[in-house]
Amino acid sequence: MNAGPGAGAHAPATRVLGFAEAELPAALAAQVAALESEAWPGATPGHDPALVPRALLLVTDDGTVAASLALLFKEIRHAGRTYRAAGLSSVVTRRALRGRGHGARLVAAARRELAAVPGLDLVLFSCDRPLAPFYEAAGFTRLPGAVLVGGTPGEPLATDGPGFDKEVLAEFLGASAYAAGAAAFAGTRIALHPGLVDRLW
């Protein structure tokens, strides 16, 4: 994930737009794909439709996508309970516009949107360790020692695997998740198993 805190003067006027990923207008989809390719060369744009992906974009008045992210949704089973979970994925700010608070504004908008989703129990995702304070500033809680296990049961990909230096963060929304709290997730391995498309969520 890529994002940057901070705010600069004379930032262009922006607005947040949200679309089901399958309904993202072609011109915006092309910009998002370019941003993701810039941040993660060789990555394939788009997400598994089974995760009901929703694109959230911060767009300037001239139609430039300043930042984008995806919201993903699924049920997970953990510690004997089933939770309806959402995750943040592919968070990226246009390189030329970083340091102006665009990433922070978009993540804040995502958090507000997810908090309003009926029946959603928790938001759960990982990020590169240096970015954890950025997401904490946006209101998410770090889960020390937690590991997300993606991929499939036969081909798992974990956030503590070789070459990874990830932190897991969450927000507890529904009553059952709120009651369980960070203690039910911190220091545990959390099986997501989204498949081989969105391998870490």
Coordinates of C-alpha atoms in Angstrom, one line a residue:
M1 CA 0.0 0.0 0.0
N2 CA 1.1 3.5 -0.8
A3 CA -0.1 6.7 0.8
G4 CA 1.4 9.7 2.4
P5 CA 0.3 12.0 5.2
G6 CA 1.0 15.6 5.2
A7 CA -0.7 18.6 3.7
G8 CA 0.6 21.3 1.4
A9 CA -0.6 24.7 0.4
H10 CA -2.3 25.5 -2.9
A11 CA -3.7 21.9 -3.3
P12 CA -6.2 21.7 -6.2
A13 CA -9.9 21.3 -5.3
T14 CA -10.8 17.7 -5.1
R15 CA -13.9 15.5 -4.6
V16 CA -14.3 11.9 -3.5
L17 CA -16.1 9.6 -6.0
G18 CA -17.1 6.0 -5.4
F19 CA -18.1 3.3 -7.8
A20 CA -18.6 -0.4 -7.9
E21 CA -15.3 -1.5 -9.6
A22 CA -17.2 -3.0 -12.5
E23 CA -18.9 0.3 -13.1
L24 CA -15.8 2.5 -12.9
P25 CA -15.8 4.8 -16.0
A26 CA -13.2 3.8 -18.5
A27 CA -11.3 7.1 -18.3
L28 CA -11.0 6.9 -14.6
A29 CA -10.2 3.2 -14.7
A30 CA -7.3 3.9 -17.0
Q31 CA -5.9 6.5 -14.6
V32 CA -6.2 4.1 -11.6
A33 CA -4.5 1.4 -13.6
A34 CA -1.6 3.8 -14.4
L35 CA -1.3 4.9 -10.8
E36 CA -1.1 1.2 -9.6
S37 CA 1.4 0.4 -12.3
E38 CA 3.5 3.3 -11.2
A39 CA 3.4 2.1 -7.6
W40 CA 3.6 -1.6 -8.2
P41 CA 5.2 -2.3 -11.6
G42 CA 4.0 -5.6 -13.1
A43 CA 0.9 -5.8 -10.9
T44 CA -2.4 -6.6 -12.6
P45 CA -5.1 -3.9 -12.0
G46 CA -8.5 -4.9 -10.7
H47 CA -9.8 -7.2 -8.0
D48 CA -11.7 -10.4 -7.6
P49 CA -15.4 -9.8 -8.2
A50 CA -16.1 -12.3 -5.4
L51 CA -14.8 -9.6 -3.0
V52 CA -17.4 -7.1 -4.2
P53 CA -14.7 -4.5 -4.9
R54 CA -15.6 -0.8 -4.7
A55 CA -13.3 1.9 -6.0
L56 CA -12.9 5.1 -4.1
L57 CA -11.2 8.0 -5.9
L58 CA -10.0 11.4 -5.0
V59 CA -10.4 13.4 -8.2
T60 CA -9.4 17.0 -8.9
D61 CA -11.6 19.5 -10.7
D62 CA -9.8 18.9 -14.0
G63 CA -10.5 15.1 -13.8
T64 CA -7.2 14.0 -12.5
V65 CA -7.2 11.0 -10.1
A66 CA -5.0 12.2 -7.3
A67 CA -5.5 9.1 -5.2
S68 CA -7.3 5.8 -5.3
L69 CA -8.1 2.8 -3.2
A70 CA -10.3 -0.3 -3.3
L71 CA -12.7 -1.5 -0.6
L72 CA -13.1 -5.3 -0.5
F73 CA -15.8 -7.3 1.4
K74 CA -16.2 -10.9 2.6
E75 CA -17.1 -13.0 5.6
I76 CA -14.3 -14.4 7.7
R77 CA -14.2 -17.0 10.4
H78 CA -12.0 -16.4 13.4
A79 CA -11.9 -17.8 16.9
G80 CA -15.2 -19.6 16.5
R81 CA -17.1 -16.5 15.2
T82 CA -18.1 -15.3 11.7
Y83 CA -17.5 -11.7 10.9
R84 CA -18.5 -9.6 7.9
A85 CA -15.3 -7.9 7.1
A86 CA -14.0 -5.1 4.8
G87 CA -10.5 -4.3 3.8
L88 CA -8.5 -1.5 2.2
S89 CA -6.5 -2.4 -0.8
S90 CA -4.3 -0.7 -3.5
V91 CA -4.1 2.6 -1.6
V92 CA -2.1 4.9 -3.8
T93 CA -1.5 8.6 -4.3
R94 CA -0.2 10.0 -7.6
R95 CA 3.5 10.5 -7.3
A96 CA 3.5 14.1 -8.5
L97 CA 0.8 15.0 -5.9
R98 CA 2.1 13.3 -2.8
G99 CA 2.7 15.2 0.4
R100 CA -0.5 17.3 0.0
G101 CA -2.8 15.3 2.2
H102 CA -4.6 13.5 -0.6
G103 CA -4.0 10.0 0.7
A104 CA -5.1 11.1 4.2
R105 CA -8.3 12.6 2.9
L106 CA -9.2 9.5 0.8
V107 CA -8.5 7.1 3.7
A108 CA -10.7 9.2 6.0
A109 CA -13.5 9.1 3.4
A110 CA -13.1 5.3 3.2
R111 CA -13.3 4.9 6.9
R112 CA -16.5 7.1 7.0
E113 CA -18.1 5.1 4.2
L114 CA -17.3 1.7 5.8
A115 CA -18.7 2.9 9.2
A116 CA -22.0 3.5 7.5
V117 CA -22.2 0.0 5.8
P118 CA -25.1 -1.9 7.5
G119 CA -24.1 -5.1 9.1
L120 CA -20.3 -4.6 8.7
D121 CA -18.4 -6.0 11.7
L122 CA -14.9 -4.9 11.1
V123 CA -12.3 -3.4 8.8
L124 CA -9.1 -5.4 8.6
F125 CA -6.1 -4.9 6.4
S126 CA -2.3 -4.8 6.4
C127 CA 0.2 -2.2 5.3
D128 CA 4.0 -1.8 5.1
R129 CA 5.3 -1.2 8.6
P130 CA 6.4 2.4 8.0
L131 CA 2.8 3.3 6.9
A132 CA 1.2 2.1 10.1
P133 CA 1.3 5.5 11.8
F134 CA -0.5 7.0 8.8
Y135 CA -3.4 4.6 9.2
E136 CA -3.4 5.0 13.0
A137 CA -3.8 8.8 12.5
A138 CA -6.8 8.0 10.3
G139 CA -8.4 6.2 13.2
F140 CA -7.4 2.5 12.7
T141 CA -6.0 0.4 15.5
R142 CA -2.7 -1.5 15.2
L143 CA -3.0 -5.2 16.1
P144 CA 0.4 -6.2 17.5
G145 CA 1.6 -9.6 16.4
A146 CA -1.4 -10.2 14.1
V147 CA -0.8 -11.9 10.8
L148 CA -3.2 -12.0 7.8
V149 CA -3.1 -15.3 5.9
G150 CA -4.2 -14.8 2.3
G151 CA -4.0 -16.9 -0.8
T152 CA -5.7 -20.3 -0.4
P153 CA -5.4 -23.0 2.2
G154 CA -3.3 -25.0 -0.3
E155 CA -1.2 -21.9 -1.4
P156 CA -1.2 -19.6 1.6
L157 CA 0.4 -16.1 1.6
A158 CA 1.0 -14.6 5.0
T159 CA 1.9 -11.0 6.0
D160 CA 4.8 -12.4 8.0
G161 CA 6.2 -14.4 5.0
P162 CA 9.7 -13.9 3.6
G163 CA 10.2 -10.5 2.2
F164 CA 7.2 -8.9 4.0
D165 CA 7.3 -6.4 6.7
K166 CA 3.7 -5.8 7.4
E167 CA 1.5 -4.4 10.2
V168 CA -2.1 -5.4 10.6
L169 CA -4.7 -2.7 11.4
A170 CA -8.4 -2.9 12.2
E171 CA -11.5 -1.0 13.2
F172 CA -14.3 -2.7 15.1
L173 CA -17.8 -1.7 14.0
G174 CA -20.4 -4.3 14.7
A175 CA -21.5 -5.3 18.2
S176 CA -19.8 -8.7 18.2
A177 CA -16.6 -7.5 16.8
Y178 CA -16.5 -4.5 19.1
A179 CA -17.1 -6.8 22.1
A180 CA -14.4 -9.1 21.0
G181 CA -12.1 -6.2 20.3
A182 CA -8.4 -6.1 19.6
A183 CA -7.7 -8.9 22.1
A184 CA -9.4 -11.4 19.9
F185 CA -7.2 -10.6 16.9
A186 CA -3.9 -9.3 18.2
G187 CA -1.1 -11.9 18.2
T188 CA -3.2 -14.3 16.1
R189 CA -3.1 -15.7 12.6
I190 CA -6.3 -14.5 10.8
A191 CA -7.3 -16.7 7.8
L192 CA -8.7 -14.6 4.9
H193 CA -7.9 -16.9 2.0
P194 CA -9.3 -14.6 -0.7
G195 CA -7.8 -16.7 -3.5
L196 CA -5.0 -16.1 -6.0
V197 CA -6.2 -12.7 -7.3
D198 CA -6.2 -10.5 -4.2
R199 CA -3.7 -12.7 -2.4
L200 CA -3.3 -10.6 0.7
W201 CA -7.0 -9.8 1.2

